[in-house]
Coordinates of C-alpha atoms and ligand atoms in Angstrom, one line a residue:
M1 CA 0.0 0.0 0.0
V2 CA 1.4 3.4 -0.9
S3 CA -0.4 6.6 -0.2
Y4 CA -0.7 9.2 -3.1
K5 CA 0.3 11.8 -0.5
E6 CA 3.8 10.3 -0.3
L7 CA 4.1 10.7 -4.0
G8 CA 3.3 14.4 -4.0
L9 CA -0.1 13.9 -5.7
V10 CA -3.4 15.5 -4.5
N11 CA -7.0 14.4 -4.5
S12 CA -9.6 16.4 -6.4
R13 CA -11.5 17.9 -3.5
E14 CA -9.9 21.2 -3.1
L15 CA -9.3 21.6 -6.9
F16 CA -13.1 21.3 -7.4
V17 CA -14.0 23.8 -4.6
K18 CA -11.7 26.3 -6.3
A19 CA -13.1 25.5 -9.8
M20 CA -16.6 25.9 -8.7
A21 CA -15.9 29.3 -7.1
G22 CA -13.8 30.5 -10.0
K23 CA -16.2 29.3 -12.7
Y24 CA -13.7 27.2 -14.6
A25 CA -13.1 23.4 -15.1
V26 CA -10.0 21.3 -14.3
P27 CA -8.6 19.5 -17.3
A28 CA -8.7 15.7 -17.2
F29 CA -6.3 14.4 -19.8
N30 CA -5.8 10.7 -20.5
F31 CA -2.3 9.4 -20.8
N32 CA -0.8 6.1 -21.9
N33 CA 2.8 6.9 -22.6
M34 CA 5.7 9.2 -21.8
E35 CA 5.2 11.7 -24.7
Q36 CA 1.6 12.3 -23.6
M37 CA 2.6 12.8 -20.0
Q38 CA 5.4 15.1 -20.9
A39 CA 3.1 17.2 -23.2
I40 CA 0.5 17.4 -20.4
I41 CA 3.0 18.6 -17.8
Q42 CA 4.7 21.0 -20.1
A43 CA 1.4 22.6 -21.0
C44 CA 0.3 22.8 -17.3
V45 CA 3.6 24.3 -16.2
E46 CA 3.5 26.9 -19.0
T47 CA -0.1 27.8 -18.1
K48 CA 0.1 27.2 -14.4
S49 CA -2.9 25.0 -14.5
P50 CA -3.9 22.1 -12.2
V51 CA -4.4 18.8 -13.9
I52 CA -6.0 15.4 -13.6
L53 CA -4.0 12.7 -15.2
Q54 CA -6.4 9.9 -16.2
V55 CA -5.7 6.3 -16.6
S56 CA -8.3 4.2 -18.4
A57 CA -8.6 0.4 -18.4
G58 CA -7.1 0.5 -21.9
A59 CA -4.1 2.4 -20.6
R60 CA -3.6 0.0 -17.8
K61 CA -3.6 -2.9 -20.3
Y62 CA -1.4 -1.0 -22.8
A63 CA 1.2 0.5 -20.5
N64 CA 1.0 -1.4 -17.1
Q65 CA -0.6 0.1 -14.0
T66 CA 2.7 0.2 -12.0
L67 CA 4.6 1.9 -14.7
L68 CA 1.8 4.5 -15.1
R69 CA 1.9 5.2 -11.4
Y70 CA 5.6 5.7 -11.4
M71 CA 5.2 8.0 -14.4
A72 CA 2.7 10.1 -12.5
Q73 CA 5.2 10.2 -9.6
G74 CA 7.8 11.3 -12.1
A75 CA 5.4 14.0 -13.4
V76 CA 5.4 15.6 -10.0
E77 CA 9.2 15.9 -10.0
Y78 CA 9.2 16.8 -13.7
S79 CA 6.8 19.7 -13.1
K80 CA 9.0 21.0 -10.2
E81 CA 12.0 20.8 -12.4
L82 CA 10.3 22.8 -15.1
G83 CA 9.7 25.5 -12.5
F84 CA 6.1 25.1 -11.3
N85 CA 4.6 22.7 -8.8
V86 CA 1.5 21.6 -10.7
P87 CA -1.3 20.2 -8.5
I88 CA -1.6 16.7 -10.0
V89 CA -4.4 14.2 -9.4
L90 CA -3.8 10.6 -10.5
H91 CA -7.3 9.4 -11.5
L92 CA -8.7 6.0 -12.5
D93 CA -11.0 6.7 -15.5
H94 CA -14.1 4.5 -15.8
G95 CA -13.3 2.0 -13.0
A96 CA -15.4 -1.0 -13.9
D97 CA -15.6 -2.7 -10.5
F98 CA -14.7 -2.5 -6.8
E99 CA -11.5 -4.5 -7.2
I100 CA -10.0 -2.2 -9.8
C101 CA -10.7 0.9 -7.7
K102 CA -9.2 -0.8 -4.6
S103 CA -6.1 -1.9 -6.5
C104 CA -5.6 1.7 -7.9
I105 CA -6.0 3.2 -4.4
E106 CA -3.4 0.8 -3.0
Y107 CA -1.1 1.7 -5.9
G108 CA -1.1 5.4 -5.1
F109 CA -4.0 6.8 -7.2
S110 CA -5.5 9.9 -5.5
S111 CA -8.9 9.7 -7.2
V112 CA -11.0 6.9 -8.8
M113 CA -14.1 6.8 -10.9
I114 CA -16.5 4.0 -10.3
D115 CA -18.7 3.7 -13.4
G116 CA -21.9 2.0 -12.5
S117 CA -23.8 3.9 -15.2
H118 CA -24.7 0.7 -17.0
L119 CA -26.2 -0.9 -13.9
S120 CA -29.7 -0.5 -12.5
Y121 CA -30.0 2.6 -10.2
D122 CA -30.0 0.5 -7.0
E123 CA -27.0 -1.5 -8.1
N124 CA -25.1 1.7 -9.1
V125 CA -25.9 3.1 -5.7
E126 CA -24.7 0.0 -3.9
L127 CA -21.4 -0.4 -5.9
T128 CA -20.6 3.3 -5.7
R129 CA -21.2 3.4 -1.9
K130 CA -18.9 0.4 -1.5
V131 CA -16.1 2.2 -3.4
V132 CA -16.6 5.5 -1.5
D133 CA -16.5 3.7 1.9
Y134 CA -13.1 2.2 0.9
A135 CA -11.6 5.2 -0.8
H136 CA -12.5 7.7 1.9
K137 CA -10.5 5.7 4.4
Y138 CA -7.5 6.8 2.5
D139 CA -8.7 10.3 1.6
V140 CA -9.1 9.3 -2.1
T141 CA -11.9 11.1 -3.9
V142 CA -14.5 9.2 -5.9
E143 CA -16.4 10.1 -9.1
G144 CA -19.7 8.4 -9.8
E145 CA -21.9 8.4 -12.9
L146 CA -25.6 8.7 -13.6
G147 CA -26.9 8.4 -17.1
V148 CA -25.3 6.7 -20.1
L149 CA -23.2 8.4 -22.8
A150 CA -23.7 7.3 -26.4
G151 CA -20.5 6.0 -28.1
V152 CA -17.8 3.5 -27.4
E153 CA -15.5 3.4 -24.4
D154 CA -13.4 0.3 -23.8
D155 CA -15.6 -2.7 -24.3
V156 CA -18.9 -1.0 -23.5
S157 CA -20.9 0.8 -26.2
A158 CA -24.2 2.4 -26.3
E159 CA -26.2 3.4 -29.4
H160 CA -28.1 6.2 -27.7
H161 CA -27.7 8.7 -24.8
T162 CA -29.6 8.0 -21.7
Y163 CA -29.7 11.5 -20.3
T164 CA -29.2 11.9 -16.6
E165 CA -32.5 12.0 -14.7
P166 CA -32.3 15.2 -12.6
S167 CA -34.7 13.7 -10.1
E168 CA -32.2 11.0 -9.2
V169 CA -29.1 13.0 -8.5
E170 CA -29.9 14.3 -5.0
D171 CA -30.7 10.8 -3.8
F172 CA -27.6 9.3 -5.5
V173 CA -25.2 11.8 -4.1
K174 CA -26.7 11.5 -0.6
K175 CA -26.8 7.7 -0.6
T176 CA -23.4 7.1 -2.1
G177 CA -21.3 9.9 -0.6
V178 CA -19.5 10.5 -3.9
D179 CA -17.3 13.6 -4.3
S180 CA -18.3 14.4 -7.9
L181 CA -20.8 13.2 -10.4
A182 CA -20.4 12.5 -14.2
I183 CA -23.6 13.2 -16.1
S184 CA -25.0 12.6 -19.6
I185 CA -26.2 15.7 -21.4
G186 CA -25.3 14.9 -25.0
T187 CA -21.5 14.4 -25.1
S188 CA -20.1 11.0 -26.1
H189 CA -16.8 9.2 -26.3
G190 CA -14.6 9.0 -29.4
A191 CA -14.2 11.1 -32.5
N192 CA -17.6 10.5 -34.1
K193 CA -20.0 12.0 -31.6
F194 CA -22.7 13.0 -34.0
K195 CA -23.9 11.7 -37.4
P196 CA -23.8 14.5 -40.1
E197 CA -27.6 14.1 -40.5
Q198 CA -28.0 15.2 -36.8
C199 CA -26.2 18.5 -37.6
T200 CA -27.0 21.7 -39.4
R201 CA -24.7 23.7 -41.6
N202 CA -23.7 27.3 -40.6
A203 CA -23.1 30.2 -43.0
D204 CA -19.5 28.9 -43.7
G205 CA -20.8 25.4 -44.5
I206 CA -19.5 23.9 -41.3
L207 CA -21.5 21.2 -39.6
V208 CA -22.9 22.3 -36.3
P209 CA -24.1 19.6 -33.9
P210 CA -27.2 19.9 -31.7
P211 CA -26.4 21.8 -28.5
L212 CA -25.8 20.1 -25.2
R213 CA -28.8 19.7 -22.9
F214 CA -28.0 22.7 -20.7
D215 CA -31.6 22.5 -19.4
I216 CA -30.8 19.2 -17.8
L217 CA -27.5 20.5 -16.4
E218 CA -29.3 23.5 -14.9
E219 CA -31.9 21.3 -13.3
I220 CA -29.2 19.1 -11.8
E221 CA -27.3 22.2 -10.5
K222 CA -30.5 23.4 -8.7
R223 CA -31.0 20.1 -7.0
I224 CA -27.4 19.6 -5.8
L225 CA -26.3 23.2 -5.3
G226 CA -22.5 23.6 -5.4
F227 CA -21.8 20.0 -6.1
P228 CA -19.0 19.2 -8.7
I229 CA -20.2 17.9 -12.0
V230 CA -18.0 16.0 -14.5
L231 CA -18.3 16.0 -18.3
H232 CA -17.0 13.0 -20.2
G233 CA -16.7 12.8 -23.9
A234 CA -15.8 16.5 -24.3
S235 CA -13.4 16.4 -27.2
S236 CA -14.1 19.0 -29.9
V237 CA -12.5 17.0 -32.8
P238 CA -10.5 19.8 -34.4
Q239 CA -11.2 19.7 -38.1
D240 CA -7.7 21.0 -39.0
K241 CA -6.2 17.8 -37.3
V242 CA -8.8 15.6 -39.1
A243 CA -7.8 17.2 -42.4
I244 CA -4.1 16.6 -41.8
I245 CA -4.7 13.0 -40.9
N246 CA -6.8 12.4 -44.1
K247 CA -4.3 14.4 -46.3
Y248 CA -1.5 12.0 -45.2
G249 CA -3.2 8.7 -45.7
G250 CA -5.8 8.6 -42.9
A251 CA -9.4 7.7 -43.4
L252 CA -11.4 9.5 -40.7
K253 CA -15.0 9.9 -41.8
D254 CA -17.7 12.0 -40.2
A255 CA -15.6 13.0 -37.3
I256 CA -17.6 15.6 -35.3
G257 CA -17.1 16.8 -31.8
I258 CA -18.5 19.2 -29.2
P259 CA -18.1 22.8 -30.2
E260 CA -15.7 24.7 -27.9
D261 CA -18.2 27.4 -27.0
Q262 CA -20.5 24.8 -25.5
L263 CA -17.6 23.6 -23.3
R264 CA -16.7 27.1 -22.3
K265 CA -20.3 27.6 -21.2
A266 CA -20.2 24.3 -19.3
A267 CA -16.9 25.1 -17.6
A268 CA -18.4 28.3 -16.2
S269 CA -21.2 26.2 -14.5
A270 CA -21.0 23.5 -11.9
V271 CA -18.9 21.4 -14.3
C272 CA -15.6 21.2 -12.5
K273 CA -13.9 18.5 -14.6
I274 CA -13.8 18.1 -18.3
N275 CA -12.4 14.9 -19.9
I276 CA -10.5 15.1 -23.1
D277 CA -8.8 12.1 -24.7
S278 CA -9.7 11.9 -28.4
D279 CA -8.5 15.4 -29.3
G280 CA -5.0 14.4 -28.0
R281 CA -5.1 11.3 -30.1
L282 CA -6.0 13.3 -33.2
A283 CA -3.2 15.9 -32.6
M284 CA -0.6 13.1 -32.1
T285 CA -1.7 11.1 -35.1
A286 CA -1.9 14.2 -37.4
A287 CA 1.7 15.1 -36.4
V288 CA 3.1 11.6 -36.8
R289 CA 1.4 11.1 -40.2
E290 CA 2.6 14.4 -41.5
E291 CA 6.2 13.9 -40.2
L292 CA 6.4 10.4 -41.7
A293 CA 4.9 11.4 -45.0
L294 CA 7.2 14.5 -45.4
N295 CA 10.4 12.7 -44.2
P296 CA 10.1 9.2 -45.7
A297 CA 13.8 8.3 -45.0
E298 CA 13.5 9.1 -41.3
F299 CA 13.4 6.1 -39.0
D300 CA 14.3 7.6 -35.6
P301 CA 11.1 7.5 -33.5
R302 CA 12.2 10.7 -31.7
K303 CA 11.9 12.5 -35.1
Y304 CA 8.2 11.9 -35.3
L305 CA 7.2 11.5 -31.6
G306 CA 9.0 14.8 -30.7
P307 CA 6.8 16.9 -33.1
A308 CA 3.8 14.9 -32.0
R309 CA 4.5 15.8 -28.4
D310 CA 4.9 19.5 -29.4
A311 CA 1.6 19.4 -31.2
L312 CA 0.0 17.8 -28.2
R313 CA 1.4 20.4 -25.8
E314 CA 0.0 23.2 -27.9
L315 CA -3.4 21.5 -28.0
Y316 CA -3.5 21.2 -24.2
K317 CA -2.5 24.8 -23.8
H318 CA -5.3 25.9 -26.0
K319 CA -7.8 23.8 -24.0
I320 CA -6.6 25.3 -20.7
V321 CA -6.4 28.9 -21.8
D322 CA -9.3 29.2 -24.4
V323 CA -11.8 26.6 -23.3
L324 CA -11.6 25.4 -19.7
G325 CA -10.3 28.6 -18.1
S326 CA -7.9 26.8 -15.7
V327 CA -5.0 29.0 -16.7
G328 CA -3.2 30.4 -13.7
K329 CA -5.3 28.4 -11.2
G330 CA -2.6 25.9 -10.2
Ligands
G3H1 O1 -13.4 7.0 -21.8 C1 -12.6 6.5 -22.6 C2 -11.2 7.1 -22.8 O2 -11.2 7.8 -24.0 C3 -10.2 6.0 -22.7 O3 -10.2 5.2 -23.8 O4 -9.9 2.8 -22.9 O5 -9.2 3.4 -25.3 O6 -7.9 4.3 -23.4 P1 -9.2 3.8 -23.9
13P2 P1 -13.3 12.0 -25.6 O1 -13.4 10.7 -26.3 O2 -14.4 13.0 -26.1 O3 -12.0 12.7 -25.6 O4 -13.7 11.7 -24.0 C1 -12.7 11.2 -23.1 C2 -13.3 10.7 -21.9 O5 -14.5 11.0 -21.5 C3 -12.5 9.9 -21.0 O6 -13.1 9.4 -19.9
ZN3 ZN1 -15.2 9.0 -20.2

């Protein structure tokens, strides 16, 4: 058992109190490898932003949980070395069961998500309560979820959204004791969040997706006043990155994300944590494809992973400064 506190990490409690008061959201970026972690920390140091480093089940399978934890520990030292002590949360993304959450807590994670959103309401309450009881013994914060996002995440996929039912949130928060709540208001995982036929075209011919259900968010806020809300599936799918990928041999079709103005509005509300993974994947892939296409004789991975890391850092800085508003809040 190692406590996250010994590793220099923090839980999300105080970060969310400040985000709520300051009307911004803390970025939650997924990481699976060294370049992503470096880009996240460089961006957060340069913008003095707090950050939540997220580890998915896919990341644990790909990179190894122990290694990822040591990388997060390294991130604490790396940020100090770069000149700013970034408040870093190490968070389990979409924890599927109690055992995974327990194992991450024992490995030094400072925050876990227990995702019981696919269960019945009562089962979700029971499982979430069990994780909270365990996590709180170690001062680890817990994120729960009510409502189901459309799209694919790990092995679970849902064709349609099941929007969060505002009438359930107060009871859920009270019975489970969670520290934050992920909700479903129209975002979804991955790079294909909307079908073109769901969108309208603006004056410039750009596809504009249907707006998020801010009416549901407002109803939820009223019922659990001052309680931190989390938005998953919040990538915007930058069309310039999609164009570069497709120009250099990619085949991304109908990739449509959440417009950034919608996320800016959400960040100013009770939404205290915004999850972004796919946009980072797009930025990296665009840079790697372009580098390899333009320099076909190159075979040193540093020559394409370096530019990919730079592109990623710029993307994260943009999110922090122009979308989430967490610049200077670390
Ligand atoms: O919510 C899902 C995240 O984007 C992580 O996806 O399991 O493929 O790493 P992954
Ligand atoms: P995106 O696929 O929109 O980046 O969402 C990531 C996420 O919610 C991770 O939990
Ligand atoms: Zn998610």
